XYZ file of N, CA, C and O in Angstrom:
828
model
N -23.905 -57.682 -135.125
C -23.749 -57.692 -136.586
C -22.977 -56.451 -137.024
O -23.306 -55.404 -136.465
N -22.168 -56.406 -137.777
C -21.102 -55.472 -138.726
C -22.148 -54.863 -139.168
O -23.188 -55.363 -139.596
N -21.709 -53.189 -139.004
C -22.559 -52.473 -140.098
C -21.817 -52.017 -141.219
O -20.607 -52.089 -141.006
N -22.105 -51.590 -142.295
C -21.062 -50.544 -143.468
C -21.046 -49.512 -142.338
O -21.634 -49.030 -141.370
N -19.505 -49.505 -143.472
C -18.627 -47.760 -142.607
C -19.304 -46.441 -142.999
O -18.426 -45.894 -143.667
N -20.181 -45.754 -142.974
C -20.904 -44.625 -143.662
C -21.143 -43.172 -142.329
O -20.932 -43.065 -141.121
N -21.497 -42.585 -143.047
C -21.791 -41.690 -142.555
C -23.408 -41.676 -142.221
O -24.123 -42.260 -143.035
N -24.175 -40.913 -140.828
C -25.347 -41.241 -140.901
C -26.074 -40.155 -141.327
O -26.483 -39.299 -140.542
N -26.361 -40.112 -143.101
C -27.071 -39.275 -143.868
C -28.183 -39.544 -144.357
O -28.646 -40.672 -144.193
N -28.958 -38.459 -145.157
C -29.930 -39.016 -145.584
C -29.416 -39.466 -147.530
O -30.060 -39.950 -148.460
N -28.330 -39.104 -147.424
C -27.949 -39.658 -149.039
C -27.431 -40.893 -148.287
O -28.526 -41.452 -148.240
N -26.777 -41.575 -147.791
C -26.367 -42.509 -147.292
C -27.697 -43.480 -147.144
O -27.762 -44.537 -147.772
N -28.776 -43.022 -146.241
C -29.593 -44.027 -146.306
C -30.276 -44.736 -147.631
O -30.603 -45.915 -147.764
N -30.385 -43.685 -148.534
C -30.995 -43.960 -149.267
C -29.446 -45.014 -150.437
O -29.514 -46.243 -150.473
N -28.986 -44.721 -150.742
C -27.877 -45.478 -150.893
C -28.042 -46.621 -150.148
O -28.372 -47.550 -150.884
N -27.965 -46.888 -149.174
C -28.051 -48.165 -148.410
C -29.649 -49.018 -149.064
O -29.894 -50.053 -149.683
N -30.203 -48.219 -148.664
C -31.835 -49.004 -149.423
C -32.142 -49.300 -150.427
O -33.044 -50.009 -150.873
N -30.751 -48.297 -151.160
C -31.126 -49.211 -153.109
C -30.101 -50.340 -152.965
O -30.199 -51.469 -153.445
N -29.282 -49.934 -152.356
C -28.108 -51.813 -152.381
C -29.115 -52.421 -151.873
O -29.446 -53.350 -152.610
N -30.013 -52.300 -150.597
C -30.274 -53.788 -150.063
C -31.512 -53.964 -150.974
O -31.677 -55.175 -151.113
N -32.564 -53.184 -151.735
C -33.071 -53.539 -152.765
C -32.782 -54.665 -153.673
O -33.560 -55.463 -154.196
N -30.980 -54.517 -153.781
C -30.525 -55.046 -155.282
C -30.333 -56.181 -154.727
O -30.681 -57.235 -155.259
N -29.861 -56.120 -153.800
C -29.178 -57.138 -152.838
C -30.564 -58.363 -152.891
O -30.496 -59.521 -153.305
N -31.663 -57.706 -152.374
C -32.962 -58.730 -152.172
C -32.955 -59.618 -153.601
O -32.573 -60.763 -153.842
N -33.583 -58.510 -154.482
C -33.592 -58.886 -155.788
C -32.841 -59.867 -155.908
O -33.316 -61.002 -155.954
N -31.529 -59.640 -155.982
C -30.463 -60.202 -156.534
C -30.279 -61.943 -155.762
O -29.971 -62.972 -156.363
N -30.509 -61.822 -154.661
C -30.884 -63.028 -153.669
C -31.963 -63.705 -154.136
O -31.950 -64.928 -153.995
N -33.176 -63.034 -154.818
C -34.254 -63.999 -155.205
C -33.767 -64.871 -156.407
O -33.811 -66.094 -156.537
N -33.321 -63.969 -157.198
C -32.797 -64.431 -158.669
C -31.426 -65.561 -158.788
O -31.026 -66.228 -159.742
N -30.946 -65.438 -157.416
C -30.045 -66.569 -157.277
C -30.531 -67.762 -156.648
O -29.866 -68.788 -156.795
N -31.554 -67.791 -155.989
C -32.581 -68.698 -155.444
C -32.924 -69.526 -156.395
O -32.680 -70.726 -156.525
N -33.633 -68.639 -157.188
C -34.438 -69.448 -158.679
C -33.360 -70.307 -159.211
O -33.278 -71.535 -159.234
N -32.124 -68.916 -159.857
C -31.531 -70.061 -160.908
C -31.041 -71.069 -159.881
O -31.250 -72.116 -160.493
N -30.533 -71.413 -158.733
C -29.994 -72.606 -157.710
C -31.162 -73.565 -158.126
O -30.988 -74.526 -158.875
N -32.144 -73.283 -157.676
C -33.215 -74.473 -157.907
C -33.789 -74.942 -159.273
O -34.318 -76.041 -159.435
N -33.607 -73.855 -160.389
C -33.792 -74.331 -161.581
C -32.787 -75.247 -161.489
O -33.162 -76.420 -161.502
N -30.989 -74.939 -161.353
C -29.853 -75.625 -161.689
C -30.196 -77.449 -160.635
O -30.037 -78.608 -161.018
N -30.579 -77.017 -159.584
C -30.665 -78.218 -159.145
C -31.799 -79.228 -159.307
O -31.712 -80.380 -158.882
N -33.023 -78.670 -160.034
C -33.463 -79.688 -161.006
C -33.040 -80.059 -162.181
O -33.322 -81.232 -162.424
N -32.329 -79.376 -163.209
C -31.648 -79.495 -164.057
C -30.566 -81.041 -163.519
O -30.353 -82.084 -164.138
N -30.201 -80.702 -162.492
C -29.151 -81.533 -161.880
C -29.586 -83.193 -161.747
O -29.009 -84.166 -162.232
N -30.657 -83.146 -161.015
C -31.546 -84.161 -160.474
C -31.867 -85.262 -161.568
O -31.692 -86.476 -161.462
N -32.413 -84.504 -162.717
C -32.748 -85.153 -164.260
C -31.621 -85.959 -164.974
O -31.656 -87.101 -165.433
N -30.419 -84.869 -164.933
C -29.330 -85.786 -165.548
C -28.776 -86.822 -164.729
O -28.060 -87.719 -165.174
N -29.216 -86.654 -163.143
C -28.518 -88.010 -162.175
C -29.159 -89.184 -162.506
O -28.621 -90.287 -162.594
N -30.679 -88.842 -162.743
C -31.672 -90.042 -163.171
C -31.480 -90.357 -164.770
O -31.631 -91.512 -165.169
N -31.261 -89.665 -165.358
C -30.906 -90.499 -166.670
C -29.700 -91.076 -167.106
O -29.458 -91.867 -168.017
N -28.827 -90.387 -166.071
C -27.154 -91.187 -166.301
C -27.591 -93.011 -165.574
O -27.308 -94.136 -165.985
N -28.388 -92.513 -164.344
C -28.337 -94.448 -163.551
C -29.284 -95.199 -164.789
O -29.128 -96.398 -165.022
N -30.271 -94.375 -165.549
C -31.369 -95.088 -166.417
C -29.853 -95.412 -167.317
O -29.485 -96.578 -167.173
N -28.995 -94.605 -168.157
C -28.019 -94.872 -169.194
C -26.792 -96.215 -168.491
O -26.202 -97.060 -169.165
N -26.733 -96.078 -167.438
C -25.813 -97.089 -166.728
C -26.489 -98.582 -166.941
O -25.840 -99.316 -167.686
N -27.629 -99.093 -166.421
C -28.644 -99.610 -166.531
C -28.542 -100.405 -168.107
O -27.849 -101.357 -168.465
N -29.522 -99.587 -168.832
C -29.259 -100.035 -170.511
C -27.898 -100.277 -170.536
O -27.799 -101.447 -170.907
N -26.557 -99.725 -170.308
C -24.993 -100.112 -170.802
C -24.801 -101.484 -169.944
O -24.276 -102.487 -170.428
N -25.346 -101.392 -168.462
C -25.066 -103.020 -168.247
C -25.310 -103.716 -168.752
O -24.634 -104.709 -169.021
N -26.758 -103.375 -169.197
C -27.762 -104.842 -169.437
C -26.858 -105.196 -170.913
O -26.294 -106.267 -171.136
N -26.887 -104.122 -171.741
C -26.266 -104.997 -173.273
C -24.995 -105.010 -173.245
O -24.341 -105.100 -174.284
N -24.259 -104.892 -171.649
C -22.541 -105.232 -171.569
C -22.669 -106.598 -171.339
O -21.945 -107.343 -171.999
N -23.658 -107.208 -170.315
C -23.290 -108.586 -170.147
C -23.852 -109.036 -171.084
O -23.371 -110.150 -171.290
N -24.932 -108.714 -172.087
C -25.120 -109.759 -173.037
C -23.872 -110.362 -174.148
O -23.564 -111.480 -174.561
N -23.201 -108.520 -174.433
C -22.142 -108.900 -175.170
C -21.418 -109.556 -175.092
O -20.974 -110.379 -175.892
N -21.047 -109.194 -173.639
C -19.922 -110.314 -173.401
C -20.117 -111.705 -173.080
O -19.168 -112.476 -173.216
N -21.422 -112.187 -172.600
C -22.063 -113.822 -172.976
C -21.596 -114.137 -174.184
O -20.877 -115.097 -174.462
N -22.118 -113.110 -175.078
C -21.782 -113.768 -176.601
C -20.726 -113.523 -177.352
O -20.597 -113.778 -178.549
N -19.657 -112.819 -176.335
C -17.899 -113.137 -176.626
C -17.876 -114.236 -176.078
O -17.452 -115.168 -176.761
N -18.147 -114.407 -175.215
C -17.937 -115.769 -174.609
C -18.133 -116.669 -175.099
O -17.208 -117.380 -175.493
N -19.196 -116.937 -175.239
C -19.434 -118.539 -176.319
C -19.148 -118.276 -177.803
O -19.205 -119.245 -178.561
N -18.756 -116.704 -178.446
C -17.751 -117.244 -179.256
C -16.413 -117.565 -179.179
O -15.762 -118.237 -179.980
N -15.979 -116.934 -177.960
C -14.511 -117.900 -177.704
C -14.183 -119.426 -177.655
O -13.174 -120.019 -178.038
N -15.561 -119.985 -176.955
C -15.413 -121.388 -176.993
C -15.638 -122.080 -177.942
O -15.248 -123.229 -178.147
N -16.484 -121.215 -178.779
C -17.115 -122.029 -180.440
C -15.560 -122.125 -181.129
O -14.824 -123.109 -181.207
N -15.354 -120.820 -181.568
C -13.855 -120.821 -182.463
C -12.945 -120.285 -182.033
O -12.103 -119.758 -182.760
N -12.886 -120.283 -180.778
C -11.261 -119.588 -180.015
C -10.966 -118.492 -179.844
O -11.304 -117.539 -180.545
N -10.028 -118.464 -178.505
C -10.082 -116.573 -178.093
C -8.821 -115.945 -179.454
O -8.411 -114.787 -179.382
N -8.320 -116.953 -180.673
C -7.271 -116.325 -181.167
C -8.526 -115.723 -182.207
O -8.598 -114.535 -182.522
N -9.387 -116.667 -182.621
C -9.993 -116.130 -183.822
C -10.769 -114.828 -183.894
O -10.954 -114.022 -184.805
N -11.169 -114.894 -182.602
C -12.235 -114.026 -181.889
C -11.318 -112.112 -181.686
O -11.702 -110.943 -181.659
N -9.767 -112.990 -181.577
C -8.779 -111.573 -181.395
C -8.798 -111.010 -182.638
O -9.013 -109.801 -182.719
N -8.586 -111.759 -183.775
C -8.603 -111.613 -185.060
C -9.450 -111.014 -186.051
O -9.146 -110.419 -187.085
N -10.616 -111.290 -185.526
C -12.128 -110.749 -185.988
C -11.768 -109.241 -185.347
O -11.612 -108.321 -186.150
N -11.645 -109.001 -184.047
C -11.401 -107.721 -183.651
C -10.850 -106.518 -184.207
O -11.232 -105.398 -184.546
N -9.585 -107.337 -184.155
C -8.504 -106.293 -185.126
C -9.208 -105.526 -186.133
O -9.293 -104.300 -186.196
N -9.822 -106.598 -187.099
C -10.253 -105.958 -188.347
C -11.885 -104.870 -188.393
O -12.420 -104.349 -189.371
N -12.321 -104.845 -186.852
C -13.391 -104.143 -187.082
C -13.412 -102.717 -187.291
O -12.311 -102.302 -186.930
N -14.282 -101.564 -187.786
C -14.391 -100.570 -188.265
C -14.074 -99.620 -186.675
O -14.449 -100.141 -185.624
N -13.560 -98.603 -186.652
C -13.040 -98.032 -185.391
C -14.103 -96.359 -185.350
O -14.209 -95.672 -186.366
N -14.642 -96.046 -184.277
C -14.725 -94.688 -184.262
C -13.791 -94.035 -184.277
O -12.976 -94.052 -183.355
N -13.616 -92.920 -185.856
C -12.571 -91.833 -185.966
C -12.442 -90.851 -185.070
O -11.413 -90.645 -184.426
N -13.701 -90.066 -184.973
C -13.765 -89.007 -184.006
C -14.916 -88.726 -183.871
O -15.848 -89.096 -184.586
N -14.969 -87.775 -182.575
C -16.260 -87.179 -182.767
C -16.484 -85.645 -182.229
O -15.858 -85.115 -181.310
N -17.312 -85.179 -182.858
C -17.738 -83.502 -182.767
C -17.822 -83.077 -181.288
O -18.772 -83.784 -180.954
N -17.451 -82.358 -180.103
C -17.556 -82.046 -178.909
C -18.231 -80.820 -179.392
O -17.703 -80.387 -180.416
N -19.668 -79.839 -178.783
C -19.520 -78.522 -178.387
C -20.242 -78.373 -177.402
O -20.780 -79.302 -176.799
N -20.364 -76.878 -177.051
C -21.302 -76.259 -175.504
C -22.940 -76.207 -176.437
O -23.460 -76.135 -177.551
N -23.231 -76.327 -174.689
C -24.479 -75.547 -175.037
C -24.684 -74.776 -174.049
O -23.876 -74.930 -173.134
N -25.448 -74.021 -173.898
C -25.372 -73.216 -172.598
C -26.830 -73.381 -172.331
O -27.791 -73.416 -173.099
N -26.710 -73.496 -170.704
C -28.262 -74.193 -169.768
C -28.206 -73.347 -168.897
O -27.773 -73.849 -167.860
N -28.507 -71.952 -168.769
C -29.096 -71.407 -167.400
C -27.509 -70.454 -167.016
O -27.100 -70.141 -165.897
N -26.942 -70.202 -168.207
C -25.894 -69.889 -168.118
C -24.439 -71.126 -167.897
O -23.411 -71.010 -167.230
N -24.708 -71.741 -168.373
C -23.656 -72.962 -167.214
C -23.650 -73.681 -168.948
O -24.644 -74.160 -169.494
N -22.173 -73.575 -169.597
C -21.380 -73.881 -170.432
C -21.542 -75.783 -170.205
O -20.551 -76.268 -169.659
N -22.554 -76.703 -170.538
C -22.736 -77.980 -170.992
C -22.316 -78.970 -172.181
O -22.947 -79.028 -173.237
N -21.107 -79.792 -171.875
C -20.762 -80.083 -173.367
C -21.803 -81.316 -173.967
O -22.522 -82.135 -173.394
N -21.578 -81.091 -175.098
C -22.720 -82.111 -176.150
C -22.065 -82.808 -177.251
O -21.325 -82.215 -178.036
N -22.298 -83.941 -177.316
C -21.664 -84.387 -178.687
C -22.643 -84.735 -179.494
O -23.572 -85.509 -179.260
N -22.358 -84.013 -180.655
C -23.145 -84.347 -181.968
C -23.131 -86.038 -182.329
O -22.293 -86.927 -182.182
N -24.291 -85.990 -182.788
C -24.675 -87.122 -182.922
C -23.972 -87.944 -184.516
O -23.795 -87.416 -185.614
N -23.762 -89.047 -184.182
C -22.818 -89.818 -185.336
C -23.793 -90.868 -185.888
O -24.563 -91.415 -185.098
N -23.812 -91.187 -187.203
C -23.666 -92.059 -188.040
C -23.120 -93.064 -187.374
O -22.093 -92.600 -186.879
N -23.222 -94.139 -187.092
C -21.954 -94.995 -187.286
C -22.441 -96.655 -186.950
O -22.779 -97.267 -185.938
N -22.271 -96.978 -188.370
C -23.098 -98.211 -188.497
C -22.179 -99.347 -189.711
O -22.291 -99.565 -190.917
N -21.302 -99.843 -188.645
C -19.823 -100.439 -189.215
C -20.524 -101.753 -189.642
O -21.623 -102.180 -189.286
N -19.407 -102.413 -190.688
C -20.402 -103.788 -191.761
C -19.252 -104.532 -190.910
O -18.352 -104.076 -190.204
N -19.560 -105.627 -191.186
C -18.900 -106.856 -190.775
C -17.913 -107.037 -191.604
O -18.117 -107.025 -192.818
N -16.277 -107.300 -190.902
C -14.879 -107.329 -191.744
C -14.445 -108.299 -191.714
O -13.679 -108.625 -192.621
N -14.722 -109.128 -190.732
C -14.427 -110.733 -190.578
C -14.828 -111.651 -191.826
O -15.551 -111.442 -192.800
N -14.178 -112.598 -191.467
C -14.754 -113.707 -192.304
C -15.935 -114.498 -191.825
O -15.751 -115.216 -190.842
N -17.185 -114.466 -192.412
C -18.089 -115.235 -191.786
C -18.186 -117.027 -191.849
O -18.910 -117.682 -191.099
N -17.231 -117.650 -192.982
C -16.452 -118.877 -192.841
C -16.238 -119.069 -191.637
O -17.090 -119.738 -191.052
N -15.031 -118.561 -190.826
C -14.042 -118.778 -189.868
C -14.800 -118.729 -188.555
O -14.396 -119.472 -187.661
N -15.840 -117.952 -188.325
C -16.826 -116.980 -187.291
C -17.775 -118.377 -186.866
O -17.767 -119.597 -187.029
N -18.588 -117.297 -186.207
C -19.509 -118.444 -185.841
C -20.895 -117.136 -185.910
O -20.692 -116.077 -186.503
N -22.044 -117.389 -185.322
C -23.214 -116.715 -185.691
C -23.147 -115.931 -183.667
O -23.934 -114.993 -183.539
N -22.532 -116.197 -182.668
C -22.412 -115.797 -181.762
C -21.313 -114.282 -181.528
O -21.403 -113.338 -180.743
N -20.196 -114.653 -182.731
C -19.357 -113.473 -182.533
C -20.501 -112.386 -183.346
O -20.758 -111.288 -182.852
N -20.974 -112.740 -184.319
C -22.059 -111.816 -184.881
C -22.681 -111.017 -183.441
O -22.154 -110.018 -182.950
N -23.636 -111.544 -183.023
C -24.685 -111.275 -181.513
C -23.643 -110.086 -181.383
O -23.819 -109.001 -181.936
N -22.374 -110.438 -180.481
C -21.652 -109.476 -180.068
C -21.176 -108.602 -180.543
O -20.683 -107.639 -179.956
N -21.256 -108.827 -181.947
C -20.902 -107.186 -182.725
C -21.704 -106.561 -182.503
O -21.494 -105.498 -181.920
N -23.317 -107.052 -182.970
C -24.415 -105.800 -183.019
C -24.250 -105.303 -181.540
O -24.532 -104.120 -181.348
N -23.828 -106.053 -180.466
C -24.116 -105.326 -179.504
C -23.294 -104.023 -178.782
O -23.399 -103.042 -178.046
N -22.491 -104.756 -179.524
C -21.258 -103.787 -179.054
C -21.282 -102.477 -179.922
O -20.622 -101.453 -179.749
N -22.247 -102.777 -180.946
C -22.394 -101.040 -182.129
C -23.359 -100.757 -181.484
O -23.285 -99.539 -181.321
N -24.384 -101.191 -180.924
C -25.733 -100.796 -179.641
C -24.869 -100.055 -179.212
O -24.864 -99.002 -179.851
N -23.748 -100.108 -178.038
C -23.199 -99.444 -177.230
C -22.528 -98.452 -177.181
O -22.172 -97.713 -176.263
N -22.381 -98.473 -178.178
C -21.505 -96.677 -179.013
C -22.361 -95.311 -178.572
O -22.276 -94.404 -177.745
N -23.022 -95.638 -179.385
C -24.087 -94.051 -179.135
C -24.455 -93.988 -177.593
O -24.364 -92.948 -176.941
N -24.843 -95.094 -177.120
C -25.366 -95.096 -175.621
C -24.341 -94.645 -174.807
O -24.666 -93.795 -173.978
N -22.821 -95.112 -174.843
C -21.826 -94.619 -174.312
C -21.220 -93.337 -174.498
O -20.540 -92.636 -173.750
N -21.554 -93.221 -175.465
C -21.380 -91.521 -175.710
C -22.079 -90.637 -174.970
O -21.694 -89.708 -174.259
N -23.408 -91.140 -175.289
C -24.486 -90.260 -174.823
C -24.717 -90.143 -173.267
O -25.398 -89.329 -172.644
N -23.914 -91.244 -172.807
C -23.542 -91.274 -170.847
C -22.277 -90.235 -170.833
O -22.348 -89.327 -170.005
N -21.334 -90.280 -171.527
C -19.864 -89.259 -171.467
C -20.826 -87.964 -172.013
O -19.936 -87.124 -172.149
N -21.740 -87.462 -172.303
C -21.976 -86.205 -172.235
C -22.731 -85.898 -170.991
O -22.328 -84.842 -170.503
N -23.811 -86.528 -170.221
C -24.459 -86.792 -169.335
C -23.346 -86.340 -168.194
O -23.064 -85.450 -167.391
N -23.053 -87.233 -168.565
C -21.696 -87.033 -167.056
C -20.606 -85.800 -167.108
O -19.973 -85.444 -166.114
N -20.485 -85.238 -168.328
C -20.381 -84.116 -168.392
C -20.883 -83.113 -167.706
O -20.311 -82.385 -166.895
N -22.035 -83.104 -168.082
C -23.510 -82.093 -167.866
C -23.347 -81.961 -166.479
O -23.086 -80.895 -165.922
N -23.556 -83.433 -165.720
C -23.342 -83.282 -164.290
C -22.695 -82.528 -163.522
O -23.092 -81.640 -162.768
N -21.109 -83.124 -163.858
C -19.818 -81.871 -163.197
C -20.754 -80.847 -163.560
O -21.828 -80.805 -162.961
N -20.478 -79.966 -164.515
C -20.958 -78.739 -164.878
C -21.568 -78.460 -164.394
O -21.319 -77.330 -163.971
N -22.863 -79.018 -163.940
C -23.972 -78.119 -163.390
C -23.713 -78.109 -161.907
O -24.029 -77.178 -161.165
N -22.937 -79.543 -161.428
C -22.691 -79.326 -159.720
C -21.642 -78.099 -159.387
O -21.583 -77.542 -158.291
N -21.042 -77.865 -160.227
C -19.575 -76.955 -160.184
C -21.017 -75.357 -160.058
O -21.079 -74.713 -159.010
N -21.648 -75.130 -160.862
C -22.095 -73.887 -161.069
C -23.094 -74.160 -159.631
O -22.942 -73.331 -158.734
N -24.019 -75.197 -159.411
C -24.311 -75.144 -158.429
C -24.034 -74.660 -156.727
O -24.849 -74.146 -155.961
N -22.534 -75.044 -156.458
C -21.739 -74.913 -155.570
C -21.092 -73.603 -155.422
O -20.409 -73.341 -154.432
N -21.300 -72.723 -156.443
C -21.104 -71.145 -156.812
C -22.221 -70.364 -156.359
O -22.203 -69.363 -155.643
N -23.349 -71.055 -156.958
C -25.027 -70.210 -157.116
C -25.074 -70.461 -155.569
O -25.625 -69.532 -154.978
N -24.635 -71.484 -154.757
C -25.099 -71.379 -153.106
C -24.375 -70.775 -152.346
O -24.747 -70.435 -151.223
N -23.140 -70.517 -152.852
C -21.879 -69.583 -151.775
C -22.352 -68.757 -151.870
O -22.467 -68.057 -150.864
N -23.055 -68.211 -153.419
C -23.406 -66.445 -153.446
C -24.834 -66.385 -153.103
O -25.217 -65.315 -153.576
N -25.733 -66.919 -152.580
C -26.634 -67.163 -151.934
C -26.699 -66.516 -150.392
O -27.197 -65.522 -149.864
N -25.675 -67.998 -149.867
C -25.501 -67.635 -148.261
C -24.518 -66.256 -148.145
O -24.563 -65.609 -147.099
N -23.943 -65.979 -148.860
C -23.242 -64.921 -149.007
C -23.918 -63.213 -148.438
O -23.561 -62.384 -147.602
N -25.132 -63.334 -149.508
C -25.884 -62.612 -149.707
C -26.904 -62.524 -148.558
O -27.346 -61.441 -148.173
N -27.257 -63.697 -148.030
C -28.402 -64.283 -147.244
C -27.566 -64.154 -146.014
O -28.261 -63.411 -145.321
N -26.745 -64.366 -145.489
C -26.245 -64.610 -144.248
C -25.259 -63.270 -143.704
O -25.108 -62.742 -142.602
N -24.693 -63.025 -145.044
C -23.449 -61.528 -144.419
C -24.158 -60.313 -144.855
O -24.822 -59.613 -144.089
N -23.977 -60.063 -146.243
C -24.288 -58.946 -146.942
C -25.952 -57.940 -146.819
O -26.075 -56.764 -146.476
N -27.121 -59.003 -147.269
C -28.669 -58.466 -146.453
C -28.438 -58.203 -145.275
O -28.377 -56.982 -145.136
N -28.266 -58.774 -144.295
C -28.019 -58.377 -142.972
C -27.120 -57.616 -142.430
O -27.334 -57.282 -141.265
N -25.905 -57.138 -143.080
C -25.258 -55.986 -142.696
C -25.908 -54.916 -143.434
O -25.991 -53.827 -142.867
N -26.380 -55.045 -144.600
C -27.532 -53.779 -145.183
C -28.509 -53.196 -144.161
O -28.794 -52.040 -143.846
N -28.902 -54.339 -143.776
C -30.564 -54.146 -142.799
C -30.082 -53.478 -141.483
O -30.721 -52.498 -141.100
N -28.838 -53.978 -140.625
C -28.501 -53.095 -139.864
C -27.723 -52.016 -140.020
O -27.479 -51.326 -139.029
N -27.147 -51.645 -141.401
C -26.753 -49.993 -141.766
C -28.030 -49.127 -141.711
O -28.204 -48.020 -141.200
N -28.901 -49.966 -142.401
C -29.901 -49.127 -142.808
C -30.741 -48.884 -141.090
O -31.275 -47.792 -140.895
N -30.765 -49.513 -140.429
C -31.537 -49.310 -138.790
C -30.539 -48.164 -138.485
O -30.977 -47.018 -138.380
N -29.156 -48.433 -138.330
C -28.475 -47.460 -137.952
C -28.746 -45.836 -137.822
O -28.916 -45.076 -136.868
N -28.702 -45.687 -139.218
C -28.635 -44.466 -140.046
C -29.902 -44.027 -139.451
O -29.831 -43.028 -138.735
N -31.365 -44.734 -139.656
C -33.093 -43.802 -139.245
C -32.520 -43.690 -137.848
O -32.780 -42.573 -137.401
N -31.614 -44.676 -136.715
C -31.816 -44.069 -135.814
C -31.087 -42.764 -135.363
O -31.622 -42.100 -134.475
N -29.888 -42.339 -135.915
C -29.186 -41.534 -135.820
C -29.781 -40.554 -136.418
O -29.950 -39.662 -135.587
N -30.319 -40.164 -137.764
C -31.138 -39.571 -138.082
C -32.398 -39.640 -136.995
O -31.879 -39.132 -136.000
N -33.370 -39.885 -136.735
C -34.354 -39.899 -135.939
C -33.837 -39.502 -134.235
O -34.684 -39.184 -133.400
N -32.748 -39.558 -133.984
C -31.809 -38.973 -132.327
C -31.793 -37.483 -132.501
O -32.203 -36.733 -131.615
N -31.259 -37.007 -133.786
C -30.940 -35.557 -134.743
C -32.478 -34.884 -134.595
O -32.655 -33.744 -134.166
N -33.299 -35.569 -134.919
C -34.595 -34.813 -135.260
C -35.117 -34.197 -134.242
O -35.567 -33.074 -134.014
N -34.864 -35.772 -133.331
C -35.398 -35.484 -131.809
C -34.354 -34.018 -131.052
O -34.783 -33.032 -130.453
N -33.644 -34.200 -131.212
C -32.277 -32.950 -130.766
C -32.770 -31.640 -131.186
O -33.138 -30.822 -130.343
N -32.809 -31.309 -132.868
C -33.460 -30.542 -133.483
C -34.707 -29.317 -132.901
O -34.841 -28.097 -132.808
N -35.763 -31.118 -132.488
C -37.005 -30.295 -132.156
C -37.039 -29.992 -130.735
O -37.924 -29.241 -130.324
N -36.277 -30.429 -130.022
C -36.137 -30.147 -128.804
C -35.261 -28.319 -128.465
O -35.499 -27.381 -127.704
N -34.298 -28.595 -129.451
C -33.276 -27.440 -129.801
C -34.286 -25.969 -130.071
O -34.430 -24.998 -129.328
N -34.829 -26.222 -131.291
C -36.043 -25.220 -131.497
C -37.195 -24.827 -130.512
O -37.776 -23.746 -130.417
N -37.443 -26.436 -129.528
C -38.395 -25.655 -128.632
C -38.030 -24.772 -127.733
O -38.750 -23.844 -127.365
N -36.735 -25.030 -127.265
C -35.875 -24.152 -126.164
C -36.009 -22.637 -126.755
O -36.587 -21.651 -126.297
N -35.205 -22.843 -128.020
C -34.990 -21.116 -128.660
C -36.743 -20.563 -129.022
O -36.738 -19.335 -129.108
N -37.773 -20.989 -129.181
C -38.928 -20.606 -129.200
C -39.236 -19.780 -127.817
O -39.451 -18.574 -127.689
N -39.176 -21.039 -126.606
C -39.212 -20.367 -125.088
C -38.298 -18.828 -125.048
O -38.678 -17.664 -124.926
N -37.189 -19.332 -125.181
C -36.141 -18.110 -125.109
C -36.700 -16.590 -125.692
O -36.593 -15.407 -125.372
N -37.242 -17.253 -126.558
C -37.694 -15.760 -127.336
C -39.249 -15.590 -126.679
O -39.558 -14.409 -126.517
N -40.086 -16.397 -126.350
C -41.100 -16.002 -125.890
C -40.866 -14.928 -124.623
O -41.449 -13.847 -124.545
N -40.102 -15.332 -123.851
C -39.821 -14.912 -122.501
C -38.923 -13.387 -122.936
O -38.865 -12.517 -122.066
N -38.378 -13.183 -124.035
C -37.156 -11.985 -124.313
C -38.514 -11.075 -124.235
O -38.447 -9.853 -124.369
């Protein structure tokens, strides 16, 4: 294992023992938020398949009941009715921030369009498929923020674990063996030292 380039001091060691301090610390606290982030993660995977789910189920109904209004009064009338329905203008995007990790959200809309068609010309089936298709607005929205959320949190995820193993695999462990280094070189010195002094003790006993 690589040690840091240092000198073997006792300011050095101690230097070394407050990094790998921070270093620990700093490794726990990236632990947490990883596993907070990857439950965070887990929740929005299960409510995007629950949001997929609800968007199927009232996609094929809708479109059953495009369907048999095409055959009641025709795919021209049915184009026609379309044209004239009420359109989403826009809508509000902002962040929120989750654990540090920038999540976009869309504000929630109003939007509860009247019928523009002619109900003469119509039939009571193209109806079905309107309401369903205004069902699907908010729900579809509310999956395009979801799926938002997702990226986002896998992107910060995939950060929080590089600097993890980072920390965990290179950095603690070149700390831990600077820091062995240094007591033993220091502790070789001591031994030298007291050996050094016992000699010059003899020396002088014997003068």
């Amino acid at each position: 294992m690589k040690i840091e380039s240092v000198k073997p001091t006792r300011m050095e060691l101690l230097n070394i023992r407050n990094r790998l301090s921070l270093a620990e610390k700093g490794h726990k606290l990236l632990e947490d938020k990883r596993d907070a982030l990857v439950e965070r993660f887990l929740k929005a995977i299960k409510e995007r398949d629950d949001l997929r789910k609800e968007i199927d189920a009232l996609l094929a109904e809708a479109f059953d009941a495009l369907t048999d209004a095409e055959m009641v009064i025709g795919i021209d009338k049915v184009k026609r009715a379309a044209d004239t329905a009420q359109k989403l203008e826009e809508i509000e995007v902002y962040t929120e921030n989750v654990m540090g990790v920038k999540v976009p959200r869309i504000r929630e809309i109003d939007f509860k369009p009247k019928l523009t068609y002619s109900l003469s010309d119509t039939c009571a089936r193209l109806d079905d498929a309107f309401v369903l298709f205004v069902k699907l607005v908010p729900k579809l929205l509310k999956l395009a923020e979801v799926e938002g959320a997702i990226w986002r949190l896998s992107v910060e995820i995939e950060k929080t674990k590089r600097r993890v193993n980072v920390l965990e695999n290179i950095l603690i462990p070149r700390l831990k063996e600077t820091k062995k280094y240094i007591e033993m070189q220091l502790e070789e010195r001591e031994r030298e030292d007291f050996f050094r002094r016992k000699r010059m003790k003899a020396i002088m006993e014997r003068k």
